[in-house]
PDB file of C-alpha atoms in Angstrom:
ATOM      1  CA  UNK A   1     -10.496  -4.914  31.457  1.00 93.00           C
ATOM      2  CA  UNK A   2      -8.598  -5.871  28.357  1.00 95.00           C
ATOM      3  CA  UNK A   3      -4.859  -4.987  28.404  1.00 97.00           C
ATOM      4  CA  UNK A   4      -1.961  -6.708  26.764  1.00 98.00           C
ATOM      5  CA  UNK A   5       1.696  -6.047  29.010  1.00 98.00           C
ATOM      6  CA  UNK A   6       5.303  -7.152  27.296  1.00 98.00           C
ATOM      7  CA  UNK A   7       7.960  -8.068  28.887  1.00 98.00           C
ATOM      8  CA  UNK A   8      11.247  -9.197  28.528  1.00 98.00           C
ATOM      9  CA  UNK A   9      13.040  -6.733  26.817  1.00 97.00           C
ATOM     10  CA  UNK A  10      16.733  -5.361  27.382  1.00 97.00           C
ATOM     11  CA  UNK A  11      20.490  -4.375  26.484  1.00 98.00           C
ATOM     12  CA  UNK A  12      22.037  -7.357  24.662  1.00 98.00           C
ATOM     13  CA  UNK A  13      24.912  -7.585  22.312  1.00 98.00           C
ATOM     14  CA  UNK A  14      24.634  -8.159  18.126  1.00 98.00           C
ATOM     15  CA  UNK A  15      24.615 -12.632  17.678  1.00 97.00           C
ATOM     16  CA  UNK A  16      22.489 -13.198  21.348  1.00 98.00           C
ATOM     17  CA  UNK A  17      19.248 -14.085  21.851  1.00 98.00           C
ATOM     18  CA  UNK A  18      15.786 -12.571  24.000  1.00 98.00           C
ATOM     19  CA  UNK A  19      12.472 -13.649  24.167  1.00 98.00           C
ATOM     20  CA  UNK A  20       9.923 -11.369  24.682  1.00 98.00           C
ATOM     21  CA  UNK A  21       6.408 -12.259  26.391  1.00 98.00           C
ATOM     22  CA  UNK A  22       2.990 -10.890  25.734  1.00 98.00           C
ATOM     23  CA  UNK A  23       0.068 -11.456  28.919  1.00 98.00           C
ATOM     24  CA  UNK A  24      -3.230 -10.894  27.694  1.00 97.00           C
ATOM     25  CA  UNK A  25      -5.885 -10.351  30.429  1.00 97.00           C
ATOM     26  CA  UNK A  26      -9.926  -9.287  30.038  1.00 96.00           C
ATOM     27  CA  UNK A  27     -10.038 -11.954  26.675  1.00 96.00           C
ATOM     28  CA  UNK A  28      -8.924 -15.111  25.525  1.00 95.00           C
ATOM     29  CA  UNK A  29      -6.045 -15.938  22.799  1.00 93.00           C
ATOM     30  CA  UNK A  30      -8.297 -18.496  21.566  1.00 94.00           C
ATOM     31  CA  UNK A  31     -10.150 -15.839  20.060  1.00 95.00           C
ATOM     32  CA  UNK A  32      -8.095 -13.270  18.483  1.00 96.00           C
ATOM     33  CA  UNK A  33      -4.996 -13.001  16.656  1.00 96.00           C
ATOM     34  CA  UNK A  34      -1.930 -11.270  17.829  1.00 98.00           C
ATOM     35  CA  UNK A  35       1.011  -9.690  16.028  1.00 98.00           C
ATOM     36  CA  UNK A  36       4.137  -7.723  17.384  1.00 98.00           C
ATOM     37  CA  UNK A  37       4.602  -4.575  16.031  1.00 98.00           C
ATOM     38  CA  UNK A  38       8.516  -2.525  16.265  1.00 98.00           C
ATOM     39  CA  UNK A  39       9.396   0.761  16.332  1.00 98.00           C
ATOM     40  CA  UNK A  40      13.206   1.617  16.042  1.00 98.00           C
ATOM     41  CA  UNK A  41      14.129   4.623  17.474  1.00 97.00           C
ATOM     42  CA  UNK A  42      12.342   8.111  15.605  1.00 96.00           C
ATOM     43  CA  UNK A  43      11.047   5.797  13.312  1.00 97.00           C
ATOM     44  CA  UNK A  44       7.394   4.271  12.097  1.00 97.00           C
ATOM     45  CA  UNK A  45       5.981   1.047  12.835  1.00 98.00           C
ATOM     46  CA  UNK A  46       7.197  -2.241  11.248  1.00 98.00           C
ATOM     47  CA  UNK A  47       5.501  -5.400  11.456  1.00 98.00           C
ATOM     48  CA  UNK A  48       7.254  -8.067  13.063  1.00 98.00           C
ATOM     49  CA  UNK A  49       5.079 -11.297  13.345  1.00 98.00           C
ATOM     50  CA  UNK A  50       1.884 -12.976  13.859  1.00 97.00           C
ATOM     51  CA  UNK A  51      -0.008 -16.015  15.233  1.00 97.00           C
ATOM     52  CA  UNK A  52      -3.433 -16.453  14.580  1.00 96.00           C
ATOM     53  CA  UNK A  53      -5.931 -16.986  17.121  1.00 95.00           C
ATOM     54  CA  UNK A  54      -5.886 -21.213  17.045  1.00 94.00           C
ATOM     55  CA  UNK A  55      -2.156 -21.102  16.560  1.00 94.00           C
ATOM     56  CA  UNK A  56      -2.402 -22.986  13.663  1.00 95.00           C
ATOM     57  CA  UNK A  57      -1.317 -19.702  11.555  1.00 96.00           C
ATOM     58  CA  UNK A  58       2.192 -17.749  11.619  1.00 97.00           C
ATOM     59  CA  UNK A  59       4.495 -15.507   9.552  1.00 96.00           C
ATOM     60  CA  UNK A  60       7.440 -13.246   9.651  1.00 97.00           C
ATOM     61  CA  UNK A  61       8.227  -9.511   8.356  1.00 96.00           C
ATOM     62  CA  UNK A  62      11.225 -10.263   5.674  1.00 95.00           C
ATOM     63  CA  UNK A  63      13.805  -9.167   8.310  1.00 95.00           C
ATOM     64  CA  UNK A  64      12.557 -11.278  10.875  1.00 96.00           C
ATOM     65  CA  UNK A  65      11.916 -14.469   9.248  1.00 95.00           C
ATOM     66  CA  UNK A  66      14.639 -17.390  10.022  1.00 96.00           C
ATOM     67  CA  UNK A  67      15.779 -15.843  13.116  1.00 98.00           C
ATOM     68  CA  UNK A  68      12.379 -14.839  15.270  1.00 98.00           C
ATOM     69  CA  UNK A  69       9.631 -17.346  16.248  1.00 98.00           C
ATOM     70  CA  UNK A  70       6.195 -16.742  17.644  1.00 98.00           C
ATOM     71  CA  UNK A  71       4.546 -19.111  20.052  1.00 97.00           C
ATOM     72  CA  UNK A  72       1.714 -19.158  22.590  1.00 97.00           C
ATOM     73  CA  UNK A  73       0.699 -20.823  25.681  1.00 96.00           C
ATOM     74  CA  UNK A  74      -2.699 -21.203  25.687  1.00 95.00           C
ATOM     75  CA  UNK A  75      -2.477 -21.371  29.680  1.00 96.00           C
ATOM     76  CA  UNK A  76      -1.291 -18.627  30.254  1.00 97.00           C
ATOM     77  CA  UNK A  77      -3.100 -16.421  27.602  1.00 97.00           C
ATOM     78  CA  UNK A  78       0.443 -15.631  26.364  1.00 97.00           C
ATOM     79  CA  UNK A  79       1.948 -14.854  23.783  1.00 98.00           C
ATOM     80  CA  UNK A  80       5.791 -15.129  23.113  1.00 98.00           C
ATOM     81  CA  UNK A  81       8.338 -13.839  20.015  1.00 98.00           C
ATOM     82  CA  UNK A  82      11.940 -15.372  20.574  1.00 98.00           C
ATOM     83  CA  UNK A  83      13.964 -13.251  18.580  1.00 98.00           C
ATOM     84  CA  UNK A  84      17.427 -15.707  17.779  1.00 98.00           C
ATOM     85  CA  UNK A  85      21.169 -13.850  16.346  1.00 98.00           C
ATOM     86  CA  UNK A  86      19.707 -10.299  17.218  1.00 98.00           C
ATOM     87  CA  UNK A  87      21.218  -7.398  14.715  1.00 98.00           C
ATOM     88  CA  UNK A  88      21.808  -3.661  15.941  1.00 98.00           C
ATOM     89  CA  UNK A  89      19.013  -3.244  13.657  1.00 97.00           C
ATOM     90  CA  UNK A  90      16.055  -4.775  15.712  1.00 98.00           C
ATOM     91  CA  UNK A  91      16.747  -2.602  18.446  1.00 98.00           C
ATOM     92  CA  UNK A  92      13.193  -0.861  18.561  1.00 98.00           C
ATOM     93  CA  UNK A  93      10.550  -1.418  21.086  1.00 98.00           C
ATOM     94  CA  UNK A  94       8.657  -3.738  20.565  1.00 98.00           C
ATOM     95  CA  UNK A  95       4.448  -4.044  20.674  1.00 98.00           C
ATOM     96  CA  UNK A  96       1.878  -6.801  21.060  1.00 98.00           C
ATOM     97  CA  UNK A  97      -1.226  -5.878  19.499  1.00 98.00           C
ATOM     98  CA  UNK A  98      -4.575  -7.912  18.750  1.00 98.00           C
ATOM     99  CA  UNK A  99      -6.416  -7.924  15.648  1.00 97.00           C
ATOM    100  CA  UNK A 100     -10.141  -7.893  15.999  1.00 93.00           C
ATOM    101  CA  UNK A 101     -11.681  -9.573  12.860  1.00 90.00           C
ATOM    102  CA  UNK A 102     -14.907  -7.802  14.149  1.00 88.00           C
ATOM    103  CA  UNK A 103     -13.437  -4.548  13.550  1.00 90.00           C
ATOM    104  CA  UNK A 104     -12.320  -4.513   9.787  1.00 90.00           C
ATOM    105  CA  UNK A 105      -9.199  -6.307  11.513  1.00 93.00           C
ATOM    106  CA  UNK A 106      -7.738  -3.289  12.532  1.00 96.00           C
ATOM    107  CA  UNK A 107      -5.176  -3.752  15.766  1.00 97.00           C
ATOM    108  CA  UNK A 108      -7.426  -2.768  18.383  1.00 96.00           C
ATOM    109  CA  UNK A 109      -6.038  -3.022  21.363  1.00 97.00           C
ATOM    110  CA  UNK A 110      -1.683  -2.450  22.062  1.00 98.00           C
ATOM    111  CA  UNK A 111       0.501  -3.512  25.439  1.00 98.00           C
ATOM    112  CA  UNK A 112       2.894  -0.443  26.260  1.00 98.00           C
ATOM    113  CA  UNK A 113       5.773  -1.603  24.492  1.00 98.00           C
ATOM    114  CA  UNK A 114       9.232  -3.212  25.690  1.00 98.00           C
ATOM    115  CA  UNK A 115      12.373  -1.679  24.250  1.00 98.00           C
ATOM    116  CA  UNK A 116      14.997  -3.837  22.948  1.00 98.00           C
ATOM    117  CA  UNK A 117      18.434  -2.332  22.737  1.00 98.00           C
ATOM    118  CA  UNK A 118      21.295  -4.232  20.812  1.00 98.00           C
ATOM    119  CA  UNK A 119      24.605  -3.103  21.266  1.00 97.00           C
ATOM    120  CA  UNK A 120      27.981  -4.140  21.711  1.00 94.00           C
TER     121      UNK A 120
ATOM    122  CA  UNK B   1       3.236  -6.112  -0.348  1.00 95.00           C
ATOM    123  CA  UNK B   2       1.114  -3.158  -0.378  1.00 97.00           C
ATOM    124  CA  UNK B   3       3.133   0.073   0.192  1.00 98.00           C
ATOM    125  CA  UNK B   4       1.090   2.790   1.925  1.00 98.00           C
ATOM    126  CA  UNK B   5       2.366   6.260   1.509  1.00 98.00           C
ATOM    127  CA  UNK B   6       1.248   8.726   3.992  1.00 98.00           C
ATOM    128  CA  UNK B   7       0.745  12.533   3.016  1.00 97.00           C
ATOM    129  CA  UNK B   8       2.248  15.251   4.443  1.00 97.00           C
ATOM    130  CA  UNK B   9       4.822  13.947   6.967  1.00 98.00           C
ATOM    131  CA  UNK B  10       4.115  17.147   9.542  1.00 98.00           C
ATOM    132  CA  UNK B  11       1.440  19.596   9.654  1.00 97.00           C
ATOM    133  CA  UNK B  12       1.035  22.900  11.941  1.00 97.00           C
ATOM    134  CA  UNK B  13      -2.096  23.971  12.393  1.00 97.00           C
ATOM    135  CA  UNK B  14      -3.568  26.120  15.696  1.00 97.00           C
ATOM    136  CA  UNK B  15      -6.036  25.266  18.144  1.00 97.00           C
ATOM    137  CA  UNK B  16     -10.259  24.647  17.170  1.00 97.00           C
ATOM    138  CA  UNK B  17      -8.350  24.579  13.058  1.00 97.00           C
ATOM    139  CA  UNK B  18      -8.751  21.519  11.209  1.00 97.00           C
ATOM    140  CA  UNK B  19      -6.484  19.242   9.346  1.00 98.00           C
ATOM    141  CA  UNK B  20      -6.432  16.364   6.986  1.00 98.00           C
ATOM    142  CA  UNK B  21      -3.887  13.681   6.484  1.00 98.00           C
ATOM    143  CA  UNK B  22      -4.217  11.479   3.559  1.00 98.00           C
ATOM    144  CA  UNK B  23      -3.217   7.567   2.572  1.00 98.00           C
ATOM    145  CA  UNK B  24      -2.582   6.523  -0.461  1.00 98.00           C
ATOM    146  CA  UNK B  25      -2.451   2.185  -0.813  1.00 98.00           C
ATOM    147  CA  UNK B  26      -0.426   0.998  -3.873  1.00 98.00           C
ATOM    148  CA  UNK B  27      -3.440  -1.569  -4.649  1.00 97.00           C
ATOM    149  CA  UNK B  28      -7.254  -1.640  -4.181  1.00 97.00           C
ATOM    150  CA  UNK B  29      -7.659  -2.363  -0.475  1.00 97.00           C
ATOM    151  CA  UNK B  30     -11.241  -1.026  -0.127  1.00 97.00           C
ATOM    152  CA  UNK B  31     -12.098  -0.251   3.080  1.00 97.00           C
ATOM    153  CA  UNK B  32      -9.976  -2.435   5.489  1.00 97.00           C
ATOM    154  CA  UNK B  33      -8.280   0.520   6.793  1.00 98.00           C
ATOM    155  CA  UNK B  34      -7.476   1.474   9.790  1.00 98.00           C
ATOM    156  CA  UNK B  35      -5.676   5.018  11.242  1.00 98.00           C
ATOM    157  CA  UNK B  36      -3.841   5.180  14.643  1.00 98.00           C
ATOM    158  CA  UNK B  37      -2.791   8.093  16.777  1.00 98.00           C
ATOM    159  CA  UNK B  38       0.437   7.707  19.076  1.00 98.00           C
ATOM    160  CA  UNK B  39       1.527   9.961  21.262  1.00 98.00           C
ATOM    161  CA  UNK B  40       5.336  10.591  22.207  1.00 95.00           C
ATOM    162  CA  UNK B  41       6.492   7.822  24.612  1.00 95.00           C
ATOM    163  CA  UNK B  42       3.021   5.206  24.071  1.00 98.00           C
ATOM    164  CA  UNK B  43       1.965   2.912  22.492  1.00 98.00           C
ATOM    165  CA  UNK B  44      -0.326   3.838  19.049  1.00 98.00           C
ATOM    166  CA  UNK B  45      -4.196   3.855  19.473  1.00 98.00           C
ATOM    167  CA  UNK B  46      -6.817   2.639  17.301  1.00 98.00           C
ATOM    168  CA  UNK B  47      -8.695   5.710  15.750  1.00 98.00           C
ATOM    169  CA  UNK B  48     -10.467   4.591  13.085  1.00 98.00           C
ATOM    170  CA  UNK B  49     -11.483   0.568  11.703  1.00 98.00           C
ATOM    171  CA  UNK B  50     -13.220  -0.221   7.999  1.00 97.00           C
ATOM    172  CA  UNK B  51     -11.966   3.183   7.434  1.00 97.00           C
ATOM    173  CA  UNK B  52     -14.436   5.494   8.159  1.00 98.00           C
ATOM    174  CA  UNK B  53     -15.759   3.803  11.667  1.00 97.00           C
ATOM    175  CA  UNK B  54     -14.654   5.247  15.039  1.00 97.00           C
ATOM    176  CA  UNK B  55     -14.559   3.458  18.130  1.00 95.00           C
ATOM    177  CA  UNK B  56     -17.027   4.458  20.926  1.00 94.00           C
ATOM    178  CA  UNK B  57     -14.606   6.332  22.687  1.00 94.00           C
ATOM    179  CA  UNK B  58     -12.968   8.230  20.062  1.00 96.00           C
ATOM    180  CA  UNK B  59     -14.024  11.853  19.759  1.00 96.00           C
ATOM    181  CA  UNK B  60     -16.533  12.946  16.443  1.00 96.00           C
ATOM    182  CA  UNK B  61     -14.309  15.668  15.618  1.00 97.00           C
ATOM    183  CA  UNK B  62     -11.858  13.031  14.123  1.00 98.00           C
ATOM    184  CA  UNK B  63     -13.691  11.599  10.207  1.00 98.00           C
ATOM    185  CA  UNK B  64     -11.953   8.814   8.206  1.00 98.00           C
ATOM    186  CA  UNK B  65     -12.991   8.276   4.538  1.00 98.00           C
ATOM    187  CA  UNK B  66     -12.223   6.985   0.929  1.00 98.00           C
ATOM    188  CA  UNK B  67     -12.392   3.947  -0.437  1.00 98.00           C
ATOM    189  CA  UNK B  68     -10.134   1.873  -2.936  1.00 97.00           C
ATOM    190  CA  UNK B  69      -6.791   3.223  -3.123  1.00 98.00           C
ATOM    191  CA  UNK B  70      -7.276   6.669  -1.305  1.00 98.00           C
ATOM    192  CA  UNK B  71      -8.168   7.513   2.098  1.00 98.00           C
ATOM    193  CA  UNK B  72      -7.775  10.681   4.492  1.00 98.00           C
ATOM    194  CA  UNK B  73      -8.235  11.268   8.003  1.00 98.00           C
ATOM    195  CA  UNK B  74      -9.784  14.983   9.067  1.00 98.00           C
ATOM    196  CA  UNK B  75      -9.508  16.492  12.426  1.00 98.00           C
ATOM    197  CA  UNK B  76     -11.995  19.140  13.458  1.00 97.00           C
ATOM    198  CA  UNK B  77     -11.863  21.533  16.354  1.00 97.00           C
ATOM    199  CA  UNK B  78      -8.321  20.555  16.716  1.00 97.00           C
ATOM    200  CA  UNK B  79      -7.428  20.129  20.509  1.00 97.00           C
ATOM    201  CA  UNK B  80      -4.063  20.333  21.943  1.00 97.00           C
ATOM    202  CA  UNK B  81      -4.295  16.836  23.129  1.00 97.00           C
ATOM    203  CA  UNK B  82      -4.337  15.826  19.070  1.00 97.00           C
ATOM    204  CA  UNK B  83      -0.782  16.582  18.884  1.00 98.00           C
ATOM    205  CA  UNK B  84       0.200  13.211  18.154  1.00 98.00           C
ATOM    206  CA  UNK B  85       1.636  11.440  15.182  1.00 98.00           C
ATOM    207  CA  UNK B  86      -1.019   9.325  12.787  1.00 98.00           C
ATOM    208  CA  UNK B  87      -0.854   6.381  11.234  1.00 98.00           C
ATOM    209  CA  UNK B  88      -2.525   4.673   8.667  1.00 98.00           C
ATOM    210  CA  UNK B  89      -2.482   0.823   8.273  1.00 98.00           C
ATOM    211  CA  UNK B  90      -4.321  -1.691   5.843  1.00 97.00           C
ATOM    212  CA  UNK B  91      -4.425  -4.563   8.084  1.00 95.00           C
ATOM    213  CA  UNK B  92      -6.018  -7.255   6.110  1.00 90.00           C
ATOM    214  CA  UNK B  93      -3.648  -8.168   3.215  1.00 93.00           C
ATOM    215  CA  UNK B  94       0.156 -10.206   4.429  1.00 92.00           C
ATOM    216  CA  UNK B  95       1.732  -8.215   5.526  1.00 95.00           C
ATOM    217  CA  UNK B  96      -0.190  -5.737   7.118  1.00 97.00           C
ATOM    218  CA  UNK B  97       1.370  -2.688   6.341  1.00 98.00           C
ATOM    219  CA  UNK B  98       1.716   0.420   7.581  1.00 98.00           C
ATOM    220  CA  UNK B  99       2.175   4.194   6.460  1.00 98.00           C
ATOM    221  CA  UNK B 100       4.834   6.362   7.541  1.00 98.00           C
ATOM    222  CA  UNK B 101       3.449   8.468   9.717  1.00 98.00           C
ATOM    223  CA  UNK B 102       1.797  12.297  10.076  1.00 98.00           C
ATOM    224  CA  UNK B 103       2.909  14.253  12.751  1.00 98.00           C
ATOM    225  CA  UNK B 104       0.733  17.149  13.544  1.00 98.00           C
ATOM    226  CA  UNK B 105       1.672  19.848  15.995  1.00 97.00           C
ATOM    227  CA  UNK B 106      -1.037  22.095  17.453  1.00 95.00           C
ATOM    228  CA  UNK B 107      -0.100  25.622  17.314  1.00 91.00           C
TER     229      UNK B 107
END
């Protein structure tokens, strides 16, 4: 079964940092790309990042870039967004999602989402 | 970066009605795009890929179409499990972008 679960979100205050983890089970990383996808509170989705499926490939929504970084561990079909100097702005939850080239690239399959608050 | 600008932001319509949502993309993206339902509290849901293609387990009653700069989504037979807001996205062009969102209540 193919499922994507996030984790790592939680309360933090504006400056500090989180990283936020991605488990893909039922495919392999190797194959697919994966981006994480926000959604601030009563709001639509914003792209956040991506990493493309031989990790060789990576880039940054404008408010992200400079202070997030997306990585992957191969091993444990994971993927990871460390998100550095957090702003009361990025609190959202946040989504995983893989991008199936075989499908017109269209995000076809979504972990549940882990919510980021930052507050002080 | 290619805006996409979603039309209307809410519809009402009642049950076994019909509505249609459309996306507009600021450039030519011809058909890499997609439309995603999300329902209050989970994650969105891929609808609709290259866009007028459903995947196997969405229902028939929901048609994407257009080409080029202007799309729309129909529902038929509208259920009360389609209340939901909808999405469309080009994902294919950096950044993928997405629209702002249709929320459709079922009377």
């Amino acid at each position: 079964q193919v499922q994507l679960v996030e984790s790592g979100g939680g309360v933090v205050q504006p400056g500090t940092s989180l990283r936020l983890s991605c488990v893909a089970s039922g495919f392999t990383l190797k194959s697919y790309d994966v981006h994480w996808v926000r959604q601030a509170p009563g709001k639509g989705l914003e792209w956040v990042a991506f990493i493309s499926y031989d990790g060789t490939k990576k880039d940054y929504g404008d408010s992200t870039r400079g202070r997030f970084t997306i990585s992957r561990d191969i091993s444990k079909n994971t993927v990871y967004l460390q998100m550095n100097r957090l702003r009361v702005e990025d609190t959202a939850v946040y989504y995983c999602a893989r991008q199936n080239s075989g499908n017109y690239d269209a995000f076809d399959e979504w972990g549940q989402g882990t919510m980021v608050v930052v507050s002080s | 970066d290619i805006q996409m600008t979603q039309s209307p932001s809410f519809v009402s319509a009642s049950v076994g009605g019909s509505v249609t949502i459309t996306c507009r993309a600021s450039q030519d993206i011809g058909t890499w795009l997609a439309w995603y339902q999300q329902k209050p509290g989970r994650a969105p849901n891929l609808l609709i890929y290259g866009a007028s293609s459903l995947p196997i387990v969405v229902p028939s009653r929901f048609r994407g179409s257009g080409s080029g700069r202007d799309f729309t989504l129909t529902i038929s037979s509208l259920q009360p499990e389609d209340s939901a807001t909808y999405y469309c996205q080009q994902p294919n062009t950096f950044p993928p972008t997405f629209g702002g969102g249709t929320k459709v209540e079922i009377k």
